[in-house]
PDB file of C-alpha atoms in Angstrom:
ATOM      1  CA  MET Y 271      77.574 115.436 110.218  1.00 86.00           C
ATOM      2  CA  LYS Y 272      75.901 118.011 111.696  1.00 89.00           C
ATOM      3  CA  ARG Y 273      78.113 117.811 114.919  1.00 92.00           C
ATOM      4  CA  MET Y 274      81.140 118.160 113.160  1.00 93.00           C
ATOM      5  CA  GLY Y 275      79.897 121.177 111.487  1.00 93.00           C
ATOM      6  CA  VAL Y 276      79.552 122.812 114.552  1.00 93.00           C
ATOM      7  CA  LEU Y 277      82.872 121.694 115.766  1.00 93.00           C
ATOM      8  CA  LEU Y 278      84.240 123.295 112.901  1.00 92.00           C
ATOM      9  CA  PHE Y 279      82.350 126.411 112.792  1.00 94.00           C
ATOM     10  CA  LEU Y 280      82.800 127.233 116.453  1.00 93.00           C
ATOM     11  CA  PRO Y 281      86.221 127.388 116.890  1.00 91.00           C
ATOM     12  CA  GLY Y 282      86.528 129.087 113.726  1.00 91.00           C
ATOM     13  CA  ALA Y 283      83.829 132.033 114.871  1.00 93.00           C
ATOM     14  CA  GLY Y 284      85.385 131.997 118.277  1.00 93.00           C
ATOM     15  CA  SER Y 285      88.908 132.847 116.733  1.00 91.00           C
ATOM     16  CA  ILE Y 286      87.701 135.690 114.754  1.00 90.00           C
ATOM     17  CA  LEU Y 287      85.742 137.133 117.789  1.00 92.00           C
ATOM     18  CA  LEU Y 288      88.654 136.415 120.195  1.00 91.00           C
ATOM     19  CA  GLY Y 289      90.854 138.341 118.099  1.00 87.00           C
ATOM     20  CA  PHE Y 290      89.318 141.400 117.948  1.00 89.00           C
ATOM     21  CA  LEU Y 291      89.903 141.284 121.835  1.00 92.00           C
ATOM     22  CA  GLY Y 292      93.713 140.301 121.471  1.00 88.00           C
ATOM     23  CA  PHE Y 293      93.269 136.669 122.378  1.00 90.00           C
ATOM     24  CA  GLU Y 294      93.459 133.371 120.505  1.00 88.00           C
ATOM     25  CA  PHE Y 295      93.079 130.045 120.733  1.00 87.00           C
ATOM     26  CA  ARG Y 296      96.323 127.879 120.895  1.00 87.00           C
ATOM     27  CA  LEU Y 297      94.816 125.332 118.446  1.00 84.00           C
ATOM     28  CA  LEU Y 298      94.595 128.413 115.798  1.00 85.00           C
ATOM     29  CA  ILE Y 299      97.698 130.214 116.533  1.00 87.00           C
ATOM     30  CA  TRP Y 300      99.670 128.919 113.253  1.00 88.00           C
ATOM     31  CA  VAL Y 301      97.308 130.440 111.232  1.00 88.00           C
ATOM     32  CA  ASP Y 302      98.645 133.608 111.485  1.00 86.00           C
ATOM     33  CA  ASN Y 303     102.221 132.231 110.276  1.00 90.00           C
ATOM     34  CA  TRP Y 304     101.466 133.483 106.597  1.00 90.00           C
ATOM     35  CA  GLY Y 305      99.974 137.050 107.797  1.00 90.00           C
ATOM     36  CA  THR Y 306      96.699 138.564 109.157  1.00 87.00           C
ATOM     37  CA  ALA Y 307      94.624 137.978 105.981  1.00 92.00           C
ATOM     38  CA  VAL Y 308      95.288 134.719 105.130  1.00 92.00           C
ATOM     39  CA  GLY Y 309      94.877 133.360 108.727  1.00 90.00           C
ATOM     40  CA  ARG Y 310      91.099 135.236 108.653  1.00 90.00           C
ATOM     41  CA  ALA Y 311      90.868 133.561 105.128  1.00 93.00           C
ATOM     42  CA  ILE Y 312      91.668 129.943 107.020  1.00 93.00           C
ATOM     43  CA  ARG Y 313      89.094 130.864 109.753  1.00 93.00           C
ATOM     44  CA  GLY Y 314      86.534 131.786 107.061  1.00 94.00           C
ATOM     45  CA  VAL Y 315      87.041 128.703 105.135  1.00 95.00           C
ATOM     46  CA  LEU Y 316      86.515 126.734 108.658  1.00 94.00           C
ATOM     47  CA  MET Y 317      83.413 128.493 109.524  1.00 95.00           C
ATOM     48  CA  LEU Y 318      82.095 127.895 105.622  1.00 96.00           C
ATOM     49  CA  VAL Y 319      82.881 124.066 105.918  1.00 96.00           C
ATOM     50  CA  GLY Y 320      81.295 124.016 109.230  1.00 96.00           C
ATOM     51  CA  VAL Y 321      78.190 125.597 108.037  1.00 96.00           C
ATOM     52  CA  ALA Y 322      78.049 123.270 104.881  1.00 96.00           C
ATOM     53  CA  LEU Y 323      78.494 120.631 107.083  1.00 95.00           C
ATOM     54  CA  TRP Y 324      75.799 121.089 109.555  1.00 94.00           C
ATOM     55  CA  PHE Y 325      73.375 121.959 107.042  1.00 95.00           C
ATOM     56  CA  MET Y 326      74.072 118.774 104.787  1.00 94.00           C
ATOM     57  CA  GLY Y 327      73.520 116.636 108.228  1.00 91.00           C
ATOM     58  CA  TYR Y 328      70.336 118.487 108.632  1.00 90.00           C
ATOM     59  CA  ARG Y 329      68.858 117.865 105.305  1.00 90.00           C
ATOM     60  CA  ALA Y 330      70.220 113.927 105.496  1.00 88.00           C
ATOM     61  CA  GLU Y 331      68.288 114.028 108.961  1.00 85.00           C
ATOM     62  CA  ALA Y 332      65.007 115.651 107.203  1.00 85.00           C
ATOM     63  CA  LEU Y 333      65.356 113.163 104.653  1.00 87.00           C
ATOM     64  CA  ASN Y 334      66.214 110.223 106.739  1.00 82.00           C
ATOM     65  CA  VAL Y 335      69.039 109.359 104.913  1.00 66.00           C
ATOM     66  CA  ARG Y 336      71.968 107.837 107.248  1.00 61.00           C
TER      67      ARG Y 336
END
């Protein structure tokens, strides 16, 4: 779960950072079809879900739960 969380968080954060420089990941171009605000919200949710999955995986590892 930790790995999946990182795989969701990094593209979301990278997309936000690249957006300030005028670039975009090809995989996430579609999120701006509904406007900039909605695109940023989708990227934010992607990051939050990634952090939540990483944290749940970390807790499961600490408790030795599979």
